[in-house]
């Protein structure tokens, strides 16, 4: 087996602040862990321009009918799957519009699949099975910045003409050379040496939040700061939906409830009906003409 050189990876270095971690009191460990975690948003602040370019590319893909596809292994893969899954209820998109791929398949969400992340061929295979199109954008996620599964996927995506982006937690990352857009965030060595589920995982989660949320804003899924395409799939979300209608239109709870039901529990449609004094069919037409943006219907 070829030796993997990890010496140059920040995520694999020992943290001088925690060299005696096993001798610390719980309080001491908590204080230092919290101090280390505070470095994450600061590190992200330095790569906001790169994140912006990725978001622009994602919005373009969505507008052309393409998909956002995350790829990763281990923690990185799980975070991509999580972000994709949360887009469905939050923004009312189909599960096909934002997709998360993890090396080893769904079973790898809870149990490591030996060797899966080391296969470039598996990354390509997963995208072929997903029927990757030129209109799609693939974002490869790897804390180390060298995961073969991710590199294989990015190379295949570029080969067929799809847009690509990478997210690594090391600078000069290998995966950056395989993507159209590269994000490299350096939050320093981990609290526990090499445990990239910690600061690296937090950085990846924050950046994925930025990418998906702001991209959805860019295609009309938000009005003011309200999630107007939320799916009312449980009792809490039904009540949240009514509150969103109230906040967007300044109507009473009773009026919001009435329009919510008239609109077949479609929050955005109810809001347009109220703000434009339209029937359900008229409001639907206005939304289609406005490409889903409430502000363009008013």
Short mmCIF file of C-alpha atoms in Angstrom, two decimals:
data_model
loop_
_atom_site.label_atom_id
_atom_site.label_comp_id
_atom_site.label_asym_id
_atom_site.label_seq_id
_atom_site.Cartn_x
_atom_site.Cartn_y
_atom_site.Cartn_z
CA UNK A 1 0.00 0.00 0.00
CA UNK A 2 1.32 3.44 -0.94
CA UNK A 3 2.24 5.62 2.03
CA UNK A 4 -0.02 8.65 2.43
CA UNK A 5 1.92 11.77 3.46
CA UNK A 6 -0.15 13.65 6.02
CA UNK A 7 2.69 15.82 7.34
CA UNK A 8 1.65 18.90 5.33
CA UNK A 9 -2.01 18.82 6.39
CA UNK A 10 -3.00 21.36 9.03
CA UNK A 11 -5.87 19.10 10.04
CA UNK A 12 -3.36 16.38 11.02
CA UNK A 13 -1.01 18.55 13.08
CA UNK A 14 -0.94 18.43 16.86
CA UNK A 15 -2.46 21.41 18.63
CA UNK A 16 0.01 22.99 21.05
CA UNK A 17 -2.86 24.22 23.22
CA UNK A 18 -4.02 20.68 23.95
CA UNK A 19 -0.75 18.71 24.24
CA UNK A 20 -1.73 17.71 27.80
CA UNK A 21 -5.41 17.14 26.97
CA UNK A 22 -5.64 13.91 28.95
CA UNK A 23 -4.49 15.73 32.11
CA UNK A 24 -6.95 18.63 31.90
CA UNK A 25 -10.00 19.02 34.10
CA UNK A 26 -13.35 18.97 32.33
CA UNK A 27 -13.65 22.74 32.80
CA UNK A 28 -10.17 23.37 31.36
CA UNK A 29 -10.91 21.18 28.34
CA UNK A 30 -14.23 22.91 27.75
CA UNK A 31 -12.68 26.38 27.87
CA UNK A 32 -9.95 25.50 25.37
CA UNK A 33 -12.34 23.61 23.08
CA UNK A 34 -14.62 26.63 23.04
CA UNK A 35 -11.68 28.92 22.27
CA UNK A 36 -10.65 26.66 19.40
CA UNK A 37 -14.19 26.59 18.01
CA UNK A 38 -14.25 30.40 17.96
CA UNK A 39 -11.51 30.26 15.33
CA UNK A 40 -13.88 28.63 12.83
CA UNK A 41 -16.08 31.60 11.81
CA UNK A 42 -13.01 33.84 11.70
CA UNK A 43 -11.31 31.43 9.30
CA UNK A 44 -14.45 31.34 7.13
CA UNK A 45 -14.46 35.14 6.93
CA UNK A 46 -11.27 34.98 4.84
CA UNK A 47 -12.85 32.78 2.15
CA UNK A 48 -16.18 34.58 1.67
CA UNK A 49 -15.23 35.70 -1.88
CA UNK A 50 -14.65 32.07 -2.88
CA UNK A 51 -17.92 31.00 -1.29
CA UNK A 52 -19.71 33.78 -3.19
CA UNK A 53 -18.43 32.45 -6.52
CA UNK A 54 -19.71 28.97 -5.69
CA UNK A 55 -23.13 30.34 -4.71
CA UNK A 56 -23.38 32.24 -8.01
CA UNK A 57 -22.62 29.00 -9.85
CA UNK A 58 -25.23 27.08 -7.83
CA UNK A 59 -27.92 29.70 -8.54
CA UNK A 60 -27.06 29.53 -12.24
CA UNK A 61 -27.36 25.73 -12.17
CA UNK A 62 -30.77 25.92 -10.48
CA UNK A 63 -32.05 28.46 -12.99
CA UNK A 64 -30.97 26.18 -15.84
CA UNK A 65 -32.81 23.24 -14.33
CA UNK A 66 -29.70 21.67 -12.86
CA UNK A 67 -29.04 20.07 -9.49
CA UNK A 68 -26.68 20.73 -6.60
CA UNK A 69 -24.80 17.53 -5.76
CA UNK A 70 -22.59 17.19 -2.70
CA UNK A 71 -19.94 14.44 -2.57
CA UNK A 72 -17.85 13.39 0.40
CA UNK A 73 -16.67 10.56 2.62
CA UNK A 74 -17.08 10.07 6.36
CA UNK A 75 -18.02 13.24 8.24
CA UNK A 76 -17.74 15.34 5.08
CA UNK A 77 -20.15 13.06 3.24
CA UNK A 78 -22.60 12.99 6.15
CA UNK A 79 -22.67 16.78 6.31
CA UNK A 80 -23.46 16.96 2.60
CA UNK A 81 -26.27 14.42 2.95
CA UNK A 82 -27.62 16.34 5.96
CA UNK A 83 -27.64 19.69 4.15
CA UNK A 84 -29.34 18.15 1.12
CA UNK A 85 -32.01 16.49 3.25
CA UNK A 86 -32.78 19.70 5.13
CA UNK A 87 -33.37 21.66 1.93
CA UNK A 88 -36.53 19.65 1.22
CA UNK A 89 -38.70 20.78 4.17
CA UNK A 90 -37.05 24.19 4.54
CA UNK A 91 -37.35 25.35 0.93
CA UNK A 92 -39.98 23.05 -0.53
CA UNK A 93 -37.68 21.60 -3.17
CA UNK A 94 -37.70 18.02 -4.38
CA UNK A 95 -35.18 15.56 -2.98
CA UNK A 96 -33.69 15.38 -6.49
CA UNK A 97 -32.80 19.09 -6.63
CA UNK A 98 -30.18 18.95 -3.87
CA UNK A 99 -28.48 15.56 -3.51
CA UNK A 100 -25.92 14.26 -1.05
CA UNK A 101 -23.59 11.40 -2.02
CA UNK A 102 -21.45 9.64 0.58
CA UNK A 103 -18.71 7.13 -0.22
CA UNK A 104 -20.09 3.68 0.53
CA UNK A 105 -23.74 4.66 0.10
CA UNK A 106 -26.44 5.24 2.70
CA UNK A 107 -25.07 2.55 5.02
CA UNK A 108 -21.99 4.75 5.45
CA UNK A 109 -24.14 7.35 7.22
CA UNK A 110 -23.94 5.29 10.41
CA UNK A 111 -21.11 2.81 9.81
CA UNK A 112 -17.76 3.17 8.08
CA UNK A 113 -17.49 1.31 4.79
CA UNK A 114 -13.93 0.05 4.44
CA UNK A 115 -12.01 1.42 1.48
CA UNK A 116 -14.94 3.34 -0.04
CA UNK A 117 -13.30 6.75 0.21
CA UNK A 118 -10.11 5.47 -1.41
CA UNK A 119 -11.75 4.69 -4.76
CA UNK A 120 -11.75 7.31 -7.52
CA UNK A 121 -13.77 4.86 -9.65
CA UNK A 122 -16.55 4.78 -7.04
CA UNK A 123 -16.88 8.57 -7.18
CA UNK A 124 -17.35 8.42 -10.95
CA UNK A 125 -19.71 5.44 -10.68
CA UNK A 126 -22.00 7.21 -8.19
CA UNK A 127 -22.37 10.21 -10.50
CA UNK A 128 -23.03 8.01 -13.53
CA UNK A 129 -25.78 6.23 -11.58
CA UNK A 130 -27.19 9.65 -10.68
CA UNK A 131 -27.26 10.49 -14.42
CA UNK A 132 -25.15 13.62 -13.98
CA UNK A 133 -25.92 16.34 -16.53
CA UNK A 134 -24.01 19.39 -17.77
CA UNK A 135 -26.52 21.66 -16.04
CA UNK A 136 -25.65 20.19 -12.62
CA UNK A 137 -22.98 21.42 -10.20
CA UNK A 138 -20.95 19.01 -8.08
CA UNK A 139 -19.38 20.17 -4.81
CA UNK A 140 -16.70 17.85 -3.48
CA UNK A 141 -16.20 18.03 0.29
CA UNK A 142 -13.05 16.74 1.99
CA UNK A 143 -11.51 18.04 5.21
CA UNK A 144 -8.12 16.65 4.20
CA UNK A 145 -8.52 17.93 0.66
CA UNK A 146 -7.21 14.68 -0.83
CA UNK A 147 -10.06 12.13 -0.73
CA UNK A 148 -9.86 9.92 -3.88
CA UNK A 149 -13.64 9.32 -3.96
CA UNK A 150 -14.21 13.06 -4.23
CA UNK A 151 -11.46 13.56 -6.80
CA UNK A 152 -12.92 10.80 -8.97
CA UNK A 153 -16.32 12.46 -8.88
CA UNK A 154 -14.97 15.92 -9.66
CA UNK A 155 -12.91 14.62 -12.58
CA UNK A 156 -15.91 12.85 -14.08
CA UNK A 157 -18.11 15.93 -13.64
CA UNK A 158 -15.59 18.11 -15.42
CA UNK A 159 -15.21 15.53 -18.18
CA UNK A 160 -18.90 15.77 -19.09
CA UNK A 161 -18.98 19.57 -18.73
CA UNK A 162 -20.74 19.98 -15.38
CA UNK A 163 -19.59 22.77 -13.04
CA UNK A 164 -17.51 21.74 -10.05
CA UNK A 165 -16.47 23.18 -6.70
CA UNK A 166 -14.41 21.87 -3.81
CA UNK A 167 -14.43 22.48 -0.07
CA UNK A 168 -11.32 21.58 1.93
CA UNK A 169 -10.03 22.43 5.39
CA UNK A 170 -6.40 22.61 4.29
CA UNK A 171 -4.67 25.10 2.02
CA UNK A 172 -3.09 23.98 -1.25
CA UNK A 173 -5.53 21.08 -1.20
CA UNK A 174 -5.27 18.44 -3.88
CA UNK A 175 -9.00 18.54 -4.66
CA UNK A 176 -8.72 22.25 -5.46
CA UNK A 177 -6.84 21.29 -8.63
CA UNK A 178 -9.82 19.20 -9.75
CA UNK A 179 -12.55 21.87 -9.42
CA UNK A 180 -13.64 25.04 -11.21
CA UNK A 181 -14.12 26.81 -7.87
CA UNK A 182 -12.09 26.02 -4.75
CA UNK A 183 -12.82 26.89 -1.12
CA UNK A 184 -9.94 26.26 1.30
CA UNK A 185 -10.67 27.17 4.92
CA UNK A 186 -7.88 26.86 7.52
CA UNK A 187 -9.11 26.85 11.12
CA UNK A 188 -5.88 25.40 12.48
CA UNK A 189 -5.08 22.04 14.09
CA UNK A 190 -7.92 20.15 15.70
CA UNK A 191 -8.60 20.15 19.46
CA UNK A 192 -8.11 16.36 19.29
CA UNK A 193 -5.35 15.59 16.80
CA UNK A 194 -6.73 14.59 13.41
CA UNK A 195 -10.37 14.51 14.53
CA UNK A 196 -11.83 16.43 11.61
CA UNK A 197 -15.41 15.97 12.87
CA UNK A 198 -14.59 18.89 15.19
CA UNK A 199 -13.43 22.28 13.80
CA UNK A 200 -13.28 21.04 10.22
CA UNK A 201 -16.80 19.60 10.50
CA UNK A 202 -18.07 22.85 11.99
CA UNK A 203 -16.47 24.87 9.19
CA UNK A 204 -17.94 22.60 6.54
CA UNK A 205 -21.41 22.75 8.10
CA UNK A 206 -21.31 26.56 8.28
CA UNK A 207 -20.18 26.88 4.67
CA UNK A 208 -22.78 24.41 3.40
CA UNK A 209 -25.40 26.42 5.30
CA UNK A 210 -24.24 29.50 3.41
CA UNK A 211 -24.22 27.80 0.03
CA UNK A 212 -27.67 26.20 0.23
CA UNK A 213 -29.47 29.01 2.07
CA UNK A 214 -28.21 31.91 -0.02
CA UNK A 215 -28.64 29.94 -3.25
CA UNK A 216 -32.28 29.33 -2.32
CA UNK A 217 -32.70 33.06 -1.66
CA UNK A 218 -31.38 33.58 -5.18
CA UNK A 219 -34.20 31.55 -6.73
CA UNK A 220 -37.08 33.11 -4.79
CA UNK A 221 -37.45 30.71 -1.88
CA UNK A 222 -37.32 33.55 0.67
CA UNK A 223 -39.45 36.69 1.13
CA UNK A 224 -37.82 39.27 3.39
CA UNK A 225 -36.21 36.80 5.82
CA UNK A 226 -39.08 34.30 5.82
CA UNK A 227 -38.94 30.71 4.51
CA UNK A 228 -42.05 31.03 2.38
CA UNK A 229 -41.70 27.65 0.69
CA UNK A 230 -41.55 25.71 3.96
CA UNK A 231 -43.35 22.37 3.83
CA UNK A 232 -45.88 21.94 6.69
CA UNK A 233 -45.11 18.28 7.29
CA UNK A 234 -45.88 18.26 11.03
CA UNK A 235 -47.91 20.18 13.60
CA UNK A 236 -45.07 22.57 14.46
CA UNK A 237 -44.47 23.43 10.82
CA UNK A 238 -48.19 24.01 10.24
CA UNK A 239 -48.14 26.62 13.00
CA UNK A 240 -44.89 28.09 11.69
CA UNK A 241 -46.48 28.36 8.25
CA UNK A 242 -49.38 30.38 9.64
CA UNK A 243 -46.96 32.63 11.55
CA UNK A 244 -44.99 33.25 8.35
CA UNK A 245 -48.19 34.30 6.57
CA UNK A 246 -49.02 36.64 9.47
CA UNK A 247 -45.50 38.12 9.50
CA UNK A 248 -45.42 38.63 5.73
CA UNK A 249 -48.86 40.23 5.45
CA UNK A 250 -49.75 41.66 8.90
CA UNK A 251 -53.02 39.71 9.03
CA UNK A 252 -54.51 38.03 12.08
CA UNK A 253 -54.03 34.38 12.98
CA UNK A 254 -57.58 33.63 11.87
CA UNK A 255 -57.13 35.28 8.47
CA UNK A 256 -53.78 33.57 7.98
CA UNK A 257 -55.34 30.21 8.80
CA UNK A 258 -58.17 30.79 6.33
CA UNK A 259 -55.83 31.70 3.46
CA UNK A 260 -53.46 28.86 4.40
CA UNK A 261 -56.28 26.39 3.85
CA UNK A 262 -57.56 28.18 0.71
CA UNK A 263 -54.06 27.88 -0.75
CA UNK A 264 -53.93 24.14 0.01
CA UNK A 265 -51.31 24.84 2.69
CA UNK A 266 -48.92 26.54 0.28
CA UNK A 267 -47.48 29.42 2.30
CA UNK A 268 -46.11 31.40 -0.64
CA UNK A 269 -49.38 31.16 -2.52
CA UNK A 270 -51.38 32.32 0.50
CA UNK A 271 -49.10 35.33 0.91
CA UNK A 272 -49.49 36.37 -2.73
CA UNK A 273 -53.26 35.93 -2.51
CA UNK A 274 -53.35 38.33 0.44
CA UNK A 275 -50.82 40.90 -0.78
CA UNK A 276 -52.27 41.14 -4.29
CA UNK A 277 -55.91 40.57 -3.31
CA UNK A 278 -56.04 37.71 -5.79
CA UNK A 279 -57.85 34.42 -6.10
CA UNK A 280 -55.87 31.23 -5.84
CA UNK A 281 -55.64 30.79 -9.62
CA UNK A 282 -54.70 34.43 -10.16
CA UNK A 283 -51.99 34.21 -7.50
CA UNK A 284 -50.62 31.04 -9.07
CA UNK A 285 -50.36 32.81 -12.42
CA UNK A 286 -48.62 35.80 -10.83
CA UNK A 287 -46.05 33.54 -9.18
CA UNK A 288 -45.32 31.71 -12.42
CA UNK A 289 -44.82 35.02 -14.23
CA UNK A 290 -42.54 36.20 -11.39
CA UNK A 291 -40.45 32.99 -11.45
CA UNK A 292 -41.48 32.27 -7.86
CA UNK A 293 -40.38 35.61 -6.38
CA UNK A 294 -43.09 37.10 -4.17
CA UNK A 295 -41.55 40.57 -4.41
CA UNK A 296 -42.03 40.54 -8.19
CA UNK A 297 -45.75 39.85 -7.85
CA UNK A 298 -46.44 42.97 -5.80
#
